[in-house]
Short mmCIF file of C-alpha atoms in Angstrom, two decimals:
data_model
loop_
_atom_site.label_atom_id
_atom_site.label_comp_id
_atom_site.label_asym_id
_atom_site.label_seq_id
_atom_site.Cartn_x
_atom_site.Cartn_y
_atom_site.Cartn_z
CA MET A 1 -36.17 57.92 20.10
CA SER A 2 -35.56 54.64 21.95
CA THR A 3 -32.29 52.76 21.39
CA LEU A 4 -34.00 49.38 21.84
CA PRO A 5 -34.45 48.67 18.12
CA LEU A 6 -30.73 49.41 17.55
CA ALA A 7 -29.72 47.04 20.37
CA VAL A 8 -31.99 44.35 19.02
CA THR A 9 -30.50 44.82 15.53
CA ARG A 10 -26.98 44.49 16.94
CA ARG A 11 -27.87 41.34 18.83
CA ARG A 12 -29.45 39.88 15.73
CA GLY A 13 -26.35 40.73 13.71
CA GLN A 14 -24.10 39.13 16.31
CA GLY A 15 -26.33 36.06 16.41
CA MET A 16 -26.22 35.74 12.64
CA ARG A 17 -22.41 36.04 12.62
CA HIS A 18 -22.19 33.44 15.36
CA THR A 19 -24.44 31.08 13.40
CA LEU A 20 -22.39 31.55 10.26
CA ASP A 21 -19.19 31.02 12.21
CA VAL A 22 -20.44 27.78 13.74
CA ARG A 23 -21.98 26.37 10.57
CA VAL A 24 -19.71 27.71 7.82
CA SER A 25 -16.25 27.88 9.41
CA PRO A 26 -15.77 24.07 9.61
CA TYR A 27 -16.24 23.86 5.84
CA ALA A 28 -13.79 26.72 5.35
CA TYR A 29 -11.20 24.88 7.45
CA VAL A 30 -11.43 21.67 5.41
CA ALA A 31 -11.83 23.44 2.04
CA PRO A 32 -8.04 23.69 1.36
CA PHE A 33 -7.71 19.92 1.61
CA PHE A 34 -10.55 19.28 -0.82
CA LEU A 35 -9.22 21.91 -3.23
CA LEU A 36 -5.78 20.28 -3.22
CA PHE A 37 -7.36 16.83 -3.51
CA CYS A 38 -9.40 17.87 -6.53
CA ALA A 39 -6.38 19.48 -8.18
CA PHE A 40 -3.78 16.78 -7.50
CA GLY A 41 -5.92 13.70 -6.81
CA LEU A 42 -9.33 13.67 -8.43
CA PHE A 43 -8.48 15.53 -11.64
CA PRO A 44 -5.44 13.36 -12.49
CA LEU A 45 -7.53 10.26 -11.79
CA VAL A 46 -10.31 11.34 -14.13
CA TYR A 47 -7.89 12.61 -16.78
CA THR A 48 -5.93 9.34 -16.67
CA ALA A 49 -9.19 7.46 -17.28
CA TRP A 50 -9.83 9.66 -20.32
CA VAL A 51 -6.29 9.10 -21.67
CA SER A 52 -6.62 5.33 -21.18
CA LEU A 53 -9.45 5.31 -23.73
CA HIS A 54 -7.20 6.74 -26.45
CA GLU A 55 -4.17 5.77 -28.46
CA TRP A 56 -2.12 8.51 -26.86
CA THR A 57 1.63 8.81 -27.48
CA LEU A 58 4.08 11.67 -27.34
CA LEU A 59 5.22 10.84 -30.86
CA SER A 60 1.88 11.80 -32.41
CA GLU A 61 -0.10 15.01 -32.23
CA THR A 62 -3.42 13.18 -32.72
CA GLN A 63 -5.06 10.99 -30.11
CA THR A 64 -7.39 8.35 -31.53
CA PHE A 65 -10.29 7.12 -29.40
CA VAL A 66 -9.99 3.33 -29.02
CA GLY A 67 -12.43 2.67 -26.19
CA LEU A 68 -11.45 -0.31 -24.04
CA ASP A 69 -8.85 -1.66 -26.45
CA ASN A 70 -5.97 -0.68 -24.16
CA PHE A 71 -7.56 -2.60 -21.28
CA THR A 72 -8.23 -5.64 -23.49
CA THR A 73 -4.62 -5.71 -24.67
CA LEU A 74 -3.37 -5.18 -21.15
CA LEU A 75 -5.34 -8.11 -19.72
CA ALA A 76 -3.70 -10.35 -22.35
CA ASP A 77 -0.21 -8.98 -21.61
CA ASP A 78 1.96 -11.55 -19.81
CA TYR A 79 4.29 -8.80 -18.61
CA PHE A 80 1.39 -7.11 -16.82
CA TRP A 81 0.41 -10.29 -14.97
CA ASN A 82 4.05 -10.96 -14.14
CA ALA A 83 4.29 -7.47 -12.59
CA THR A 84 1.05 -8.12 -10.69
CA PHE A 85 2.43 -11.36 -9.25
CA ASN A 86 5.71 -9.68 -8.29
CA THR A 87 3.87 -6.84 -6.58
CA LEU A 88 1.68 -9.17 -4.53
CA SER A 89 4.62 -11.42 -3.65
CA ILE A 90 6.87 -8.59 -2.49
CA GLY A 91 3.93 -6.97 -0.71
CA VAL A 92 3.09 -10.08 1.32
CA LEU A 93 6.74 -10.89 2.11
CA SER A 94 7.38 -7.37 3.34
CA THR A 95 4.10 -6.41 5.00
CA VAL A 96 3.24 -9.44 7.14
CA PRO A 97 6.61 -9.80 8.97
CA GLN A 98 6.92 -6.02 9.13
CA LEU A 99 3.66 -5.53 11.03
CA ALA A 100 4.34 -8.45 13.38
CA LEU A 101 7.80 -7.08 14.17
CA ALA A 102 6.43 -3.54 14.56
CA ILE A 103 3.87 -4.68 17.15
CA TRP A 104 6.54 -6.59 19.06
CA LEU A 105 8.94 -3.60 19.08
CA ALA A 106 6.17 -1.25 20.17
CA HIS A 107 5.23 -3.62 22.99
CA LEU A 108 8.83 -3.68 24.22
CA LEU A 109 9.18 0.11 24.07
CA ASN A 110 5.87 0.54 25.87
CA ARG A 111 7.56 -0.71 29.03
CA ARG A 112 9.82 1.27 31.36
CA LEU A 113 13.33 1.18 29.89
CA ARG A 114 16.49 3.18 30.28
CA LEU A 115 17.19 5.55 27.38
CA GLN A 116 13.61 5.01 26.28
CA THR A 117 13.47 8.21 24.22
CA LEU A 118 16.69 7.31 22.41
CA PHE A 119 15.32 3.93 21.38
CA ARG A 120 12.05 5.46 20.18
CA VAL A 121 13.82 8.09 18.09
CA SER A 122 16.17 5.45 16.66
CA LEU A 123 13.19 3.57 15.24
CA LEU A 124 12.46 6.50 12.94
CA LEU A 125 15.99 6.82 11.52
CA PRO A 126 15.56 4.17 8.77
CA ASN A 127 12.43 5.93 7.54
CA VAL A 128 14.16 9.30 7.09
CA THR A 129 17.14 7.73 5.34
CA SER A 130 17.29 8.27 1.59
CA VAL A 131 15.83 5.35 -0.32
CA VAL A 132 18.79 5.55 -2.72
CA ALA A 133 21.25 5.07 0.14
CA VAL A 134 19.19 2.20 1.54
CA VAL A 135 19.07 0.33 -1.78
CA VAL A 136 22.76 0.89 -2.52
CA ILE A 137 23.83 -0.40 0.91
CA PHE A 138 21.50 -3.41 0.85
CA SER A 139 22.53 -4.22 -2.71
CA GLN A 140 26.09 -4.52 -1.42
CA LEU A 141 24.94 -6.65 1.50
CA PHE A 142 23.11 -8.96 -0.90
CA GLY A 143 26.00 -9.00 -3.38
CA ARG A 144 26.70 -12.35 -5.02
CA ASP A 145 30.50 -12.41 -4.67
CA PHE A 146 31.38 -10.17 -1.74
CA GLY A 147 28.04 -9.59 0.03
CA MET A 148 27.90 -10.01 3.79
CA ILE A 149 24.65 -12.02 3.59
CA ASN A 150 26.29 -14.70 1.44
CA TRP A 151 29.35 -14.62 3.73
CA VAL A 152 27.18 -15.39 6.76
CA LEU A 153 25.26 -18.08 4.87
CA SER A 154 28.55 -19.73 3.91
CA TRP A 155 29.04 -20.58 7.60
CA PHE A 156 26.10 -22.96 7.26
CA GLY A 157 27.29 -24.50 4.02
CA VAL A 158 25.06 -22.43 1.74
CA GLY A 159 26.67 -21.47 -1.56
CA SER A 160 26.74 -17.97 -3.02
CA ILE A 161 23.27 -16.79 -3.99
CA ASP A 162 22.76 -14.35 -6.84
CA TRP A 163 19.97 -12.49 -5.08
CA ALA A 164 19.09 -10.26 -8.03
CA ALA A 165 18.95 -13.09 -10.57
CA GLY A 166 16.16 -15.25 -9.15
CA THR A 167 12.51 -14.41 -8.61
CA ALA A 168 12.21 -15.69 -5.03
CA SER A 169 15.65 -14.42 -3.94
CA SER A 170 15.09 -10.93 -5.39
CA HIS A 171 11.69 -10.72 -3.71
CA VAL A 172 13.25 -11.63 -0.37
CA ALA A 173 16.01 -9.02 -0.80
CA LEU A 174 13.54 -6.27 -1.71
CA SER A 175 11.24 -7.25 1.15
CA VAL A 176 14.10 -6.93 3.63
CA MET A 177 14.84 -3.41 2.34
CA ILE A 178 11.21 -2.38 2.68
CA MET A 179 10.92 -3.93 6.15
CA TRP A 180 14.03 -2.10 7.33
CA ARG A 181 12.66 1.24 6.18
CA TRP A 182 9.09 0.99 7.49
CA THR A 183 9.09 -1.30 10.54
CA GLY A 184 10.20 1.44 12.92
CA TYR A 185 7.68 3.93 11.52
CA ASN A 186 4.79 1.49 12.03
CA ALA A 187 6.14 0.58 15.46
CA LEU A 188 5.85 4.22 16.55
CA ILE A 189 2.24 4.34 15.35
CA PHE A 190 1.47 1.20 17.35
CA LEU A 191 3.33 2.63 20.33
CA ALA A 192 1.22 5.79 20.25
CA ALA A 193 -1.92 3.64 20.35
CA MET A 194 -0.52 1.53 23.19
CA GLN A 195 0.08 4.65 25.25
CA ALA A 196 -3.69 5.11 25.43
CA VAL A 197 -4.29 1.63 26.92
CA PRO A 198 -5.01 1.99 30.68
CA ARG A 199 -2.10 0.84 32.82
CA GLU A 200 -4.51 -0.68 35.30
CA LEU A 201 -5.24 -3.48 32.82
CA TYR A 202 -1.59 -4.51 32.70
CA GLU A 203 -1.22 -4.25 36.47
CA ALA A 204 -4.27 -6.45 37.01
CA ALA A 205 -2.98 -8.96 34.45
CA THR A 206 0.42 -9.05 36.16
CA LEU A 207 -1.24 -9.80 39.50
CA ASP A 208 -3.13 -12.64 37.82
CA GLY A 209 0.17 -14.10 36.64
CA ALA A 210 -0.10 -13.18 32.94
CA GLY A 211 3.22 -12.93 31.13
CA ASN A 212 4.29 -10.36 28.54
CA PHE A 213 3.14 -12.43 25.57
CA THR A 214 -0.23 -13.11 27.18
CA GLN A 215 -0.69 -9.41 27.94
CA LEU A 216 0.19 -8.56 24.35
CA ARG A 217 -2.30 -11.08 22.97
CA ARG A 218 -5.13 -10.56 25.45
CA ILE A 219 -4.90 -6.84 26.22
CA THR A 220 -2.73 -4.85 23.83
CA ILE A 221 -3.83 -6.22 20.46
CA PRO A 222 -7.60 -6.06 21.16
CA MET A 223 -7.27 -2.51 22.52
CA ILE A 224 -5.32 -1.15 19.54
CA ARG A 225 -7.43 -2.91 16.89
CA PRO A 226 -8.56 0.33 15.10
CA THR A 227 -4.92 1.40 14.76
CA MET A 228 -3.98 -2.03 13.47
CA ILE A 229 -6.66 -1.83 10.78
CA PHE A 230 -5.38 1.61 9.75
CA VAL A 231 -1.74 0.46 9.59
CA VAL A 232 -2.63 -2.71 7.66
CA ILE A 233 -4.56 -0.75 5.02
CA VAL A 234 -1.89 1.96 4.65
CA SER A 235 0.90 -0.64 4.47
CA THR A 236 -1.05 -2.59 1.85
CA ILE A 237 -1.51 0.50 -0.29
CA GLY A 238 2.18 1.31 0.03
CA ALA A 239 3.18 -2.24 -0.88
CA MET A 240 1.08 -2.09 -4.04
CA GLN A 241 2.90 1.07 -5.17
CA ILE A 242 6.52 -0.05 -4.76
CA ILE A 243 8.74 1.46 -7.45
CA ALA A 244 11.96 3.01 -6.09
CA GLU A 245 13.41 -0.12 -4.49
CA PRO A 246 13.12 -2.47 -7.51
CA MET A 247 14.15 0.29 -9.92
CA LEU A 248 17.37 1.01 -8.02
CA PHE A 249 18.04 -2.59 -6.99
CA GLY A 250 18.45 -3.77 -10.57
CA GLN A 251 21.02 -1.06 -11.26
CA SER A 252 22.95 -1.26 -7.98
CA SER A 253 23.21 -5.05 -7.97
CA GLY A 254 24.24 -5.30 -11.61
CA GLY A 255 21.30 -7.54 -12.35
CA GLY A 256 21.13 -6.42 -15.97
CA GLY A 257 18.13 -5.32 -17.97
CA GLY A 258 16.76 -1.84 -18.33
CA ILE A 259 16.10 0.46 -15.42
CA ALA A 260 12.35 -0.20 -15.65
CA THR A 261 12.28 -3.91 -16.48
CA GLY A 262 13.06 -5.19 -12.98
CA GLY A 263 15.89 -7.45 -14.07
CA PRO A 264 16.63 -9.12 -17.41
CA ASP A 265 13.77 -11.60 -16.92
CA ARG A 266 11.47 -9.06 -15.24
CA GLN A 267 11.81 -11.14 -12.09
CA PHE A 268 11.13 -8.21 -9.75
CA GLN A 269 9.26 -5.72 -11.93
CA THR A 270 6.31 -4.32 -9.98
CA LEU A 271 3.10 -2.75 -11.28
CA ALA A 272 4.34 0.78 -10.68
CA LEU A 273 7.57 -0.05 -12.51
CA PHE A 274 5.55 -1.54 -15.37
CA VAL A 275 3.53 1.68 -15.67
CA TYR A 276 6.74 3.72 -15.70
CA GLU A 277 8.20 1.49 -18.41
CA GLN A 278 5.18 1.85 -20.69
CA GLY A 279 4.84 5.61 -20.25
CA PHE A 280 8.41 6.83 -20.02
CA ALA A 281 11.00 4.11 -20.67
CA ASN A 282 9.62 2.73 -23.94
CA SER A 283 10.57 4.54 -27.13
CA THR A 284 6.87 4.94 -28.02
CA PHE A 285 5.94 6.78 -24.79
CA ASP A 286 2.56 5.07 -24.86
CA PHE A 287 0.58 7.14 -22.36
CA GLY A 288 -2.71 5.50 -23.28
CA TYR A 289 -1.46 2.01 -22.43
CA ALA A 290 0.30 3.27 -19.30
CA SER A 291 -2.87 5.04 -18.17
CA ALA A 292 -4.87 1.83 -18.61
CA ALA A 293 -2.28 0.01 -16.51
CA SER A 294 -2.50 2.76 -13.89
CA TRP A 295 -6.25 2.37 -13.63
CA LEU A 296 -6.05 -1.40 -13.28
CA MET A 297 -3.37 -0.86 -10.65
CA PHE A 298 -5.69 1.57 -8.84
CA LEU A 299 -8.51 -1.00 -8.90
CA ALA A 300 -6.12 -3.67 -7.62
CA VAL A 301 -5.07 -1.42 -4.73
CA VAL A 302 -8.72 -0.79 -3.82
CA ILE A 303 -9.60 -4.50 -3.98
CA VAL A 304 -6.58 -5.67 -1.99
CA ALA A 305 -7.03 -2.94 0.62
CA GLY A 306 -10.74 -3.81 0.91
CA VAL A 307 -10.00 -7.52 1.34
CA ASN A 308 -7.37 -6.68 3.95
CA PHE A 309 -9.89 -4.52 5.79
CA LEU A 310 -12.50 -7.29 5.85
CA ILE A 311 -9.99 -9.92 6.96
CA THR A 312 -8.68 -7.67 9.72
CA ARG A 313 -12.18 -6.89 10.97
CA ARG A 314 -13.27 -10.54 10.85
CA ALA A 315 -10.12 -11.65 12.67
CA LYS A 316 -11.37 -10.05 15.87
CA GLY A 317 -12.24 -13.31 17.48
CA GLY A 318 -9.03 -15.00 16.45
CA LEU A 319 -6.69 -12.40 17.93
CA VAL A 320 -8.08 -12.39 21.45
#
């Protein structure tokens, strides 16, 4: 008998395996991510929405369905709106200068420098430092009686500032901590994008007499615009979820109040800290109310990130 049918069958089998490999294997590669996302991202989000519709506390075995009552109460809660204002204030004060400084540092490190690798690695050190250590050290720097910041300000005739006591002063102190931790990290992301900009553009601009600032404004920023949009959105999301810095700052600075109140007058309580207070710090352990706050916080993050995205995209003409 002829072996042709067997050869044809083998080729067909190989072709089918090749087709399956090409069409199915990409889905198999990304499947672990989607499985983890569903387990630790989507399911908690949906379950939190379900809990937010109930009067759900750890002190009771029964959970009563209350519909949107938690959201209605939350929207009338002055503490919630105070936490929202604090979050937006700290986010703006920390994100805007942080990104501007990160671009400037990346632009400097994109040039030929001695010990260039050392400087680039040094930018990442604040990010890998424990947040507890960062807050403790900066709380001492911003100390009212013996802090170095007040000591320097005294040279200019400024009296001692109780940084943790006031709303504006505490926001500035927390913003400085956040900037110190994340500026170098964002600078390295910008630097990676700048490495892809053709050197010929800078050489041509130098021959035309363009200075460093002009090259940054006319060449670098327009060329790294997609990276800028990404960093702005990620930084905005991170700013809306601040919790460790204000939680530890109130304790380290001796500002008084509970660990989750953000000071005795809630002057630096953020949304994430408010959610923690309702769910875990209150004696009622009100998970339903905390879940409603979490969902409103999630919507706020989506809205602010979307507005940031639109502003960044529409600012194309103004940056060049």
